[in-house]
Coordinates of C-alpha atoms (C1' of nucleotides) in Angstrom, one line a residue:
Chain R
M133 CA 0.0 0.0 0.0
G134 CA 1.3 3.4 -0.9
R135 CA 1.8 6.2 1.5
W136 CA -1.8 7.4 1.0
E137 CA -5.0 5.8 0.0
P138 CA -5.2 5.9 -3.8
D139 CA -7.7 7.9 -5.8
A140 CA -8.1 10.9 -3.6
A141 CA -9.9 12.7 -6.4
G142 CA -12.5 9.9 -6.6
R143 CA -13.0 10.0 -2.9
L144 CA -13.4 13.7 -3.0
R145 CA -16.0 13.5 -5.7
E146 CA -18.0 10.9 -3.8
A147 CA -17.8 12.8 -0.6
A148 CA -18.9 16.0 -2.4
M149 CA -21.9 14.3 -4.0
A150 CA -23.0 12.8 -0.7
L151 CA -22.7 16.0 1.2
Y152 CA -24.2 18.2 -1.4
A153 CA -27.2 15.9 -1.4
E154 CA -27.4 15.7 2.4
R155 CA -26.8 19.4 3.4
G156 CA -27.1 21.2 0.1
F157 CA -24.3 22.9 -1.8
D158 CA -24.2 26.0 0.4
G159 CA -24.5 24.0 3.6
T160 CA -21.3 22.1 2.7
T161 CA -17.8 23.4 3.2
V162 CA -14.8 22.3 1.3
A163 CA -13.3 21.3 4.7
D164 CA -16.3 19.0 5.2
I165 CA -15.7 17.3 1.9
A166 CA -12.0 17.0 2.5
D167 CA -12.6 15.5 6.0
R168 CA -14.9 12.8 4.7
A169 CA -12.4 12.0 2.0
G170 CA -9.6 11.8 4.5
V171 CA -7.5 14.7 3.2
T172 CA -7.2 18.4 3.9
A173 CA -9.0 21.2 2.2
R174 CA -5.8 22.2 0.5
T175 CA -5.7 18.9 -1.3
F176 CA -9.2 19.4 -2.5
F177 CA -8.0 22.4 -4.4
R178 CA -5.1 20.5 -5.8
H179 CA -7.6 18.2 -7.5
F180 CA -10.4 20.6 -8.4
T181 CA -10.2 24.3 -9.2
D182 CA -13.2 25.1 -7.1
K183 CA -16.1 23.8 -5.1
R184 CA -18.3 23.6 -8.2
E185 CA -15.8 21.8 -10.5
V186 CA -15.8 18.7 -8.4
L187 CA -19.1 17.7 -10.1
F188 CA -17.8 18.4 -13.6
A189 CA -14.4 16.7 -13.6
G190 CA -14.3 14.5 -16.7
S191 CA -16.3 16.8 -18.9
E192 CA -13.2 17.4 -21.0
L193 CA -13.2 13.7 -21.8
L194 CA -16.8 13.9 -23.0
E195 CA -16.0 16.9 -25.1
Q196 CA -12.9 15.3 -26.5
S197 CA -14.7 12.2 -27.6
M198 CA -17.4 14.2 -29.2
V199 CA -14.9 16.3 -31.1
K200 CA -13.0 13.3 -32.2
A201 CA -16.2 11.6 -33.5
L202 CA -16.9 14.8 -35.4
A203 CA -13.5 14.8 -37.0
D204 CA -13.7 11.0 -37.8
A205 CA -17.1 11.3 -39.6
P206 CA -16.9 10.5 -43.3
A207 CA -15.6 13.4 -45.3
D208 CA -18.8 13.4 -47.4
A209 CA -21.1 13.6 -44.4
G210 CA -23.1 16.8 -44.1
P211 CA -22.8 19.1 -41.1
M212 CA -25.8 17.6 -39.3
E213 CA -24.7 14.1 -40.0
A214 CA -21.3 14.8 -38.5
V215 CA -22.9 16.4 -35.5
A216 CA -25.2 13.4 -35.1
A217 CA -22.1 11.2 -35.0
A218 CA -20.6 13.4 -32.4
V219 CA -23.7 13.3 -30.1
L220 CA -23.9 9.5 -30.6
A221 CA -20.3 9.2 -29.5
S222 CA -21.3 10.6 -26.1
A223 CA -23.2 7.4 -25.5
E224 CA -19.9 5.5 -25.1
F225 CA -18.9 7.9 -22.4
F226 CA -22.1 7.3 -20.3
D227 CA -21.9 3.6 -20.7
D228 CA -19.0 3.6 -18.3
I229 CA -20.9 5.2 -15.4
P230 CA -24.0 4.0 -13.6
R231 CA -27.1 5.8 -14.8
D232 CA -28.2 6.3 -11.2
Y233 CA -25.0 8.3 -10.6
S234 CA -25.8 10.6 -13.5
R235 CA -29.3 11.1 -12.2
R236 CA -28.3 12.0 -8.7
R237 CA -25.6 14.3 -10.1
Q238 CA -28.2 16.0 -12.4
D239 CA -30.6 16.4 -9.6
L240 CA -28.0 18.3 -7.6
I241 CA -27.2 20.5 -10.5
N242 CA -30.8 21.3 -11.1
A243 CA -31.3 22.2 -7.5
T244 CA -28.3 24.5 -7.2
P245 CA -28.0 27.8 -9.2
E246 CA -24.2 27.8 -8.8
L247 CA -24.0 24.4 -10.3
R248 CA -26.4 25.2 -13.1
E249 CA -24.3 28.2 -14.0
R250 CA -21.3 26.0 -14.3
E251 CA -23.2 23.5 -16.4
L252 CA -24.3 26.1 -18.8
M253 CA -20.6 27.1 -19.1
K254 CA -19.7 23.5 -20.0
M255 CA -22.4 23.4 -22.6
A256 CA -21.2 26.6 -24.1
A257 CA -17.7 25.2 -24.2
L258 CA -19.0 22.1 -25.9
T259 CA -20.8 24.2 -28.4
S260 CA -17.8 26.2 -29.4
A261 CA -15.6 23.1 -29.6
L262 CA -18.1 21.5 -32.0
T263 CA -18.3 24.7 -34.0
K264 CA -14.5 24.7 -34.3
G265 CA -14.6 21.1 -35.4
L266 CA -17.2 21.8 -38.0
L267 CA -15.2 24.7 -39.4
E268 CA -12.2 22.4 -39.7
R269 CA -14.4 20.1 -41.7
G270 CA -14.9 22.9 -44.1
V271 CA -18.5 23.7 -43.0
A272 CA -19.6 27.3 -43.9
A273 CA -19.1 29.9 -41.1
D274 CA -22.7 30.7 -40.9
V275 CA -23.9 27.1 -40.7
A276 CA -21.3 25.7 -38.2
P277 CA -22.5 27.5 -35.1
L278 CA -26.1 26.7 -35.8
A279 CA -25.4 23.0 -36.4
A280 CA -23.3 22.9 -33.2
E281 CA -26.0 24.5 -31.1
T282 CA -28.5 22.1 -32.5
G283 CA -26.3 19.2 -31.6
V284 CA -25.8 20.4 -28.1
A285 CA -29.6 20.8 -27.8
V286 CA -30.1 17.2 -28.9
F287 CA -27.5 16.1 -26.4
R288 CA -29.2 17.9 -23.6
V289 CA -32.7 16.8 -24.4
S290 CA -31.5 13.2 -24.9
F291 CA -29.6 13.2 -21.6
E292 CA -32.6 14.5 -19.7
R293 CA -34.9 12.0 -21.3
W294 CA -32.5 9.1 -20.7
I295 CA -32.2 10.0 -17.0
S296 CA -35.9 9.6 -16.5
A297 CA -36.3 6.7 -18.9
P298 CA -37.1 3.1 -17.8
D299 CA -34.0 1.3 -16.6
G300 CA -31.9 -0.5 -19.1
E301 CA -32.7 1.9 -22.0
P302 CA -29.4 2.6 -23.7
I303 CA -28.7 6.3 -24.1
A304 CA -27.7 5.7 -27.7
D305 CA -31.3 4.7 -28.5
V306 CA -32.6 7.8 -26.8
I307 CA -30.3 9.9 -28.9
R308 CA -31.3 8.3 -32.1
S309 CA -34.9 8.8 -31.2
T310 CA -34.3 12.5 -30.5
L311 CA -32.4 12.9 -33.7
K312 CA -35.3 11.3 -35.5
T313 CA -37.8 13.7 -33.9
L314 CA -35.6 16.6 -34.9
K315 CA -35.7 15.6 -38.5
T316 CA -39.5 15.9 -38.5
L317 CA -39.3 19.7 -37.7
Chain E
M77 CA -29.3 67.7 -0.5
G78 CA -30.1 64.4 1.3
R79 CA -28.0 62.8 3.8
W80 CA -26.2 60.9 1.1
E81 CA -25.4 61.4 -2.5
P82 CA -28.3 59.9 -4.5
D83 CA -28.1 56.9 -6.7
A84 CA -25.6 54.8 -4.9
A85 CA -26.4 51.8 -7.1
G86 CA -25.7 53.8 -10.2
R87 CA -22.4 55.0 -8.8
L88 CA -21.4 51.5 -7.9
R89 CA -22.3 50.2 -11.3
E90 CA -20.1 52.9 -13.0
A91 CA -17.3 52.3 -10.6
A92 CA -17.4 48.6 -11.2
M93 CA -17.4 49.0 -15.0
A94 CA -14.4 51.3 -14.8
L95 CA -12.4 49.2 -12.5
Y96 CA -13.2 45.9 -14.2
A97 CA -12.0 47.5 -17.4
E98 CA -8.8 49.0 -15.8
R99 CA -7.6 46.2 -13.6
G100 CA -9.8 43.3 -14.7
F101 CA -12.5 41.5 -12.7
D102 CA -10.1 39.5 -10.6
G103 CA -7.9 42.5 -9.9
T104 CA -10.7 44.5 -8.5
T105 CA -12.0 44.1 -5.0
V106 CA -15.5 45.0 -3.9
A107 CA -13.8 47.4 -1.5
D108 CA -12.2 49.2 -4.4
I109 CA -15.6 49.6 -6.1
A110 CA -17.2 50.8 -3.0
D111 CA -14.4 53.3 -2.3
R112 CA -14.7 54.8 -5.7
A113 CA -18.5 55.1 -5.3
G114 CA -18.0 56.7 -1.9
V115 CA -19.7 54.0 0.1
T116 CA -18.6 50.9 2.1
A117 CA -18.3 47.4 0.8
R118 CA -21.3 46.5 3.0
T119 CA -23.4 48.9 1.0
F120 CA -22.3 47.3 -2.2
F121 CA -23.9 44.0 -1.1
R122 CA -27.1 45.8 -0.1
H123 CA -27.5 46.8 -3.7
F124 CA -26.1 43.8 -5.6
T125 CA -26.1 40.2 -4.4
D126 CA -22.6 39.6 -5.6
K127 CA -19.6 41.0 -7.4
R128 CA -20.9 39.7 -10.8
E129 CA -24.5 40.9 -10.5
V130 CA -23.4 44.6 -10.6
L131 CA -23.1 44.2 -14.4
F132 CA -26.5 42.6 -14.8
A133 CA -28.8 44.7 -12.7
G134 CA -31.7 45.7 -14.9
S135 CA -31.9 42.4 -16.7
E136 CA -35.2 41.7 -15.0
L137 CA -36.6 44.7 -16.8
L138 CA -35.5 43.4 -20.1
E139 CA -37.0 40.1 -19.4
Q140 CA -40.2 41.6 -18.2
S141 CA -40.7 43.8 -21.3
M142 CA -40.1 40.8 -23.6
V143 CA -42.5 38.7 -21.7
K144 CA -45.1 41.4 -21.8
A145 CA -44.7 41.9 -25.5
L146 CA -45.1 38.2 -25.9
A147 CA -48.3 38.2 -24.0
D148 CA -49.6 41.3 -25.9
A149 CA -49.0 39.8 -29.3
P150 CA -52.3 39.2 -31.2
A151 CA -54.0 36.1 -30.2
D152 CA -53.9 34.7 -33.7
A153 CA -50.2 35.2 -34.1
G154 CA -48.2 32.0 -34.3
P155 CA -45.4 31.1 -31.8
M156 CA -42.6 32.5 -33.9
E157 CA -44.5 35.7 -34.6
A158 CA -45.1 36.2 -30.9
V159 CA -41.5 35.5 -30.2
A160 CA -40.4 37.9 -32.9
A161 CA -42.5 40.6 -31.2
A162 CA -40.9 39.9 -27.9
V163 CA -37.4 40.2 -29.3
L164 CA -38.3 43.4 -31.1
A165 CA -39.6 44.8 -27.8
S166 CA -36.0 44.5 -26.4
A167 CA -35.1 47.3 -28.8
E168 CA -37.0 49.8 -26.6
F169 CA -34.9 48.7 -23.7
F170 CA -31.6 49.4 -25.4
D171 CA -32.8 52.7 -26.8
D172 CA -32.5 54.1 -23.3
I173 CA -28.8 53.4 -22.9
P174 CA -25.9 54.6 -24.9
R175 CA -24.7 51.9 -27.3
D176 CA -21.1 52.5 -26.3
Y177 CA -22.0 51.5 -22.7
S178 CA -23.5 48.2 -24.0
R179 CA -20.4 47.6 -26.0
R180 CA -18.0 48.2 -23.1
R181 CA -20.1 46.0 -20.9
Q182 CA -20.1 43.2 -23.4
D183 CA -16.4 43.4 -23.9
L184 CA -16.0 42.9 -20.1
I185 CA -18.3 40.0 -20.1
N186 CA -16.6 38.3 -23.0
A187 CA -13.2 38.8 -21.3
T188 CA -14.3 37.3 -18.0
P189 CA -15.3 33.7 -17.5
E190 CA -17.1 34.5 -14.3
L191 CA -19.2 37.1 -16.0
R192 CA -19.9 34.9 -19.0
E193 CA -21.2 32.3 -16.7
R194 CA -23.6 34.7 -15.2
E195 CA -24.7 35.9 -18.6
L196 CA -25.5 32.4 -19.7
M197 CA -27.6 32.1 -16.6
K198 CA -29.5 35.2 -17.5
M199 CA -30.1 33.9 -21.0
A200 CA -31.3 30.6 -19.6
A201 CA -33.7 32.5 -17.4
L202 CA -34.9 34.5 -20.4
T203 CA -35.5 31.3 -22.3
S204 CA -37.6 29.8 -19.6
A205 CA -39.6 33.0 -19.1
L206 CA -40.4 33.0 -22.8
T207 CA -41.2 29.4 -22.8
K208 CA -43.6 29.9 -19.9
G209 CA -45.2 32.9 -21.8
L210 CA -45.6 30.8 -24.9
L211 CA -47.3 28.0 -22.9
E212 CA -49.7 30.5 -21.5
R213 CA -50.6 31.5 -25.0
G214 CA -51.5 27.9 -25.6
V215 CA -48.5 26.9 -27.6
A216 CA -47.9 23.2 -27.7
A217 CA -45.5 21.9 -25.0
D218 CA -43.0 20.5 -27.5
V219 CA -42.9 23.7 -29.6
A220 CA -42.7 26.3 -26.9
P221 CA -39.1 25.6 -25.7
L222 CA -37.8 25.4 -29.2
A223 CA -39.4 28.7 -30.2
A224 CA -38.1 30.3 -27.0
E225 CA -34.6 29.1 -27.6
T226 CA -34.7 30.3 -31.1
G227 CA -35.9 33.7 -30.0
V228 CA -33.1 34.0 -27.5
A229 CA -30.6 33.0 -30.2
V230 CA -32.0 35.8 -32.4
F231 CA -31.7 38.2 -29.6
R232 CA -28.1 37.2 -28.9
V233 CA -27.0 37.3 -32.5
S234 CA -28.7 40.7 -33.1
F235 CA -27.2 42.2 -30.0
E236 CA -23.7 41.1 -31.0
R237 CA -24.2 42.4 -34.5
W238 CA -25.6 45.7 -33.3
I239 CA -22.7 46.3 -30.9
S240 CA -20.2 46.2 -33.8
A241 CA -22.5 47.8 -36.3
P242 CA -21.9 51.3 -37.7
D243 CA -23.1 54.0 -35.3
G244 CA -26.6 55.1 -35.5
E245 CA -27.9 51.8 -36.7
P246 CA -31.1 51.1 -34.6
I247 CA -31.1 47.8 -32.9
A248 CA -34.6 47.2 -34.1
D249 CA -33.4 47.1 -37.7
V250 CA -30.7 44.6 -36.8
I251 CA -33.2 42.4 -35.2
R252 CA -35.6 42.6 -38.1
S253 CA -32.7 41.7 -40.4
T254 CA -31.7 38.7 -38.2
L255 CA -35.3 37.5 -38.2
K256 CA -35.4 37.8 -42.0
T257 CA -32.2 35.7 -42.2
L258 CA -33.7 33.1 -39.9
K259 CA -36.7 32.7 -42.2
T260 CA -34.5 31.7 -45.1
L261 CA -33.3 28.6 -43.2
Chain N
dC130 C1' -42.1 72.7 17.6
dA131 C1' -40.8 68.3 19.9
dT132 C1' -40.9 63.6 18.9
dC133 C1' -41.0 59.3 16.6
dG134 C1' -40.4 56.1 13.0
dT135 C1' -38.0 54.9 8.9
dG136 C1' -34.6 54.0 5.4
dA137 C1' -30.1 54.1 3.8
dT138 C1' -25.8 53.7 5.5
dG139 C1' -21.7 52.7 8.5
dT140 C1' -19.2 49.5 11.8
dC141 C1' -17.7 45.2 13.5
dA142 C1' -17.0 40.5 13.8
dG143 C1' -17.1 36.3 11.8
dT144 C1' -17.3 32.3 8.1
dC145 C1' -15.5 30.3 4.3
dA146 C1' -13.5 29.9 -0.5
dA147 C1' -9.2 30.1 -2.7
dT148 C1' -4.1 30.7 -3.2
dG149 C1' 1.0 30.9 -2.3
dA150 C1' 5.0 29.3 0.3
dC151 C1' 7.2 25.9 2.5
dA152 C1' 7.8 21.3 4.9
dT153 C1' 7.3 16.2 4.9
dC154 C1' 8.2 11.6 3.6
dA155 C1' 7.2 7.1 1.2
dC156 C1' 8.7 5.5 -3.0
dT157 C1' 11.8 5.1 -7.2
dG158 C1' 15.7 4.6 -9.9
dA159 C1' 20.7 5.1 -10.3
Chain D
dT249 C1' 22.7 4.0 -0.2
dC250 C1' 21.0 8.3 -1.6
dA251 C1' 19.2 12.1 -4.4
dG252 C1' 15.0 13.3 -6.7
dT253 C1' 10.0 13.3 -7.1
dG254 C1' 5.2 13.6 -6.3
dA255 C1' 1.3 13.8 -3.4
dT256 C1' 0.1 15.6 0.7
dG257 C1' 0.1 18.5 5.0
dT258 C1' 0.7 23.0 7.5
dC259 C1' 0.4 27.8 7.9
dA260 C1' -0.7 32.4 6.7
dT261 C1' -3.3 35.6 4.0
dT262 C1' -6.6 37.7 1.0
dG263 C1' -11.1 38.7 -0.2
dA264 C1' -16.2 37.6 -0.9
dC265 C1' -20.1 37.5 1.6
dT266 C1' -23.4 37.7 5.9
dG267 C1' -25.6 38.9 10.3
dA268 C1' -26.2 42.0 14.2
dC269 C1' -26.3 46.4 15.7
dA270 C1' -25.5 51.6 15.7
dT271 C1' -26.3 56.1 13.4
dC272 C1' -28.8 59.9 11.9
dA273 C1' -31.0 63.1 8.3
dC274 C1' -35.7 63.4 6.9
dG275 C1' -40.5 63.3 6.9
dA276 C1' -44.8 62.7 9.3
dT277 C1' -47.5 63.4 13.3
dG278 C1' -49.6 65.4 17.3

DNA sequence: CATCGTGATGTCAGTCAATGACATCACTGA
DNA sequence: TCAGTGATGTCATTGACTGACATCACGATG
């Protein structure tokens, strides 16, 4: 065994989730979280830039995988096809974490303005990453932002639906269904 | 003359704008702002809930006027027509403030992640207010959010364009032009 | 005209998020 | 065996924000 328990970041994330749920975001101090994780508050800030970010660690991975899928889409695919591929790629990401975790996390976010703010920021970052990816695919400058925004909207709606869908429903199916609905508009 | 200089909130807003521009958001303390406005930091927090909000005071008015225009639109107007009326109503709001002020304010927001976060939150609030207004007009539940989101997008794009448009260009014209472009999609 | 309430502000003390500087020490590789 | 490294702890400090209480010009009231 090493000098310290491994995976301090993971323990901090779990502790934060639990405490935010128990006492609310405002009722929880960073020291509380650190205590429960068996580290000091200073260590918390070595792993997460702030008290909000602890619930959003890993979002870079999601963004990266979506951008990669966008780049990997066939060269002759249209903008919306490429975006659809990107959104579908997010499914892979969520397959690795229990859906119940996603649900509890989202409940916290929805209940806490500070966390909602941060989530909006992540979505905006995702939108501009996708926009950039589309531009690199040669998509016209007036189309790219629109397609990206639409893609993020599909992602959001699908995620929300998946979270409250019957158990066992794969998120990929929900996304495909959302994309199909979109086409009817 | 009263016991205190009038319009403390206004002075605080101007002081904040100036200091954020001079030293950046992070380089400015609330005490700095309060000093320049001739009050104490405690008074700052009596007028604004936090250091970010000082640049967003008045956004409720914008939201209210848009929601009102939405409600006042002819009963037989479709969802997008009503939304267009709401967005156009925002022009009235901006007619009362110098465009240069809007520009400087937006530059600050674009340069500061914390302020961008807050702005996204305001836009999200606007979206849900418009959604609610549409639902009250009897718009279908699956159409309302989409129409609202589109309206806010039009607003954002128009505002951005107006800010960098030649001087004297009325924002209402820019909005009309954006709406026209939208129709071509 | 004396008094009283009120509202906007000041003062003070305290909590807590966040950061920088420096110390520690198990583990690793030469 | 020993120097270097990385993850953590410790300590001190700044600054955002809050609650409790004091102040005092002004306006209303009797």
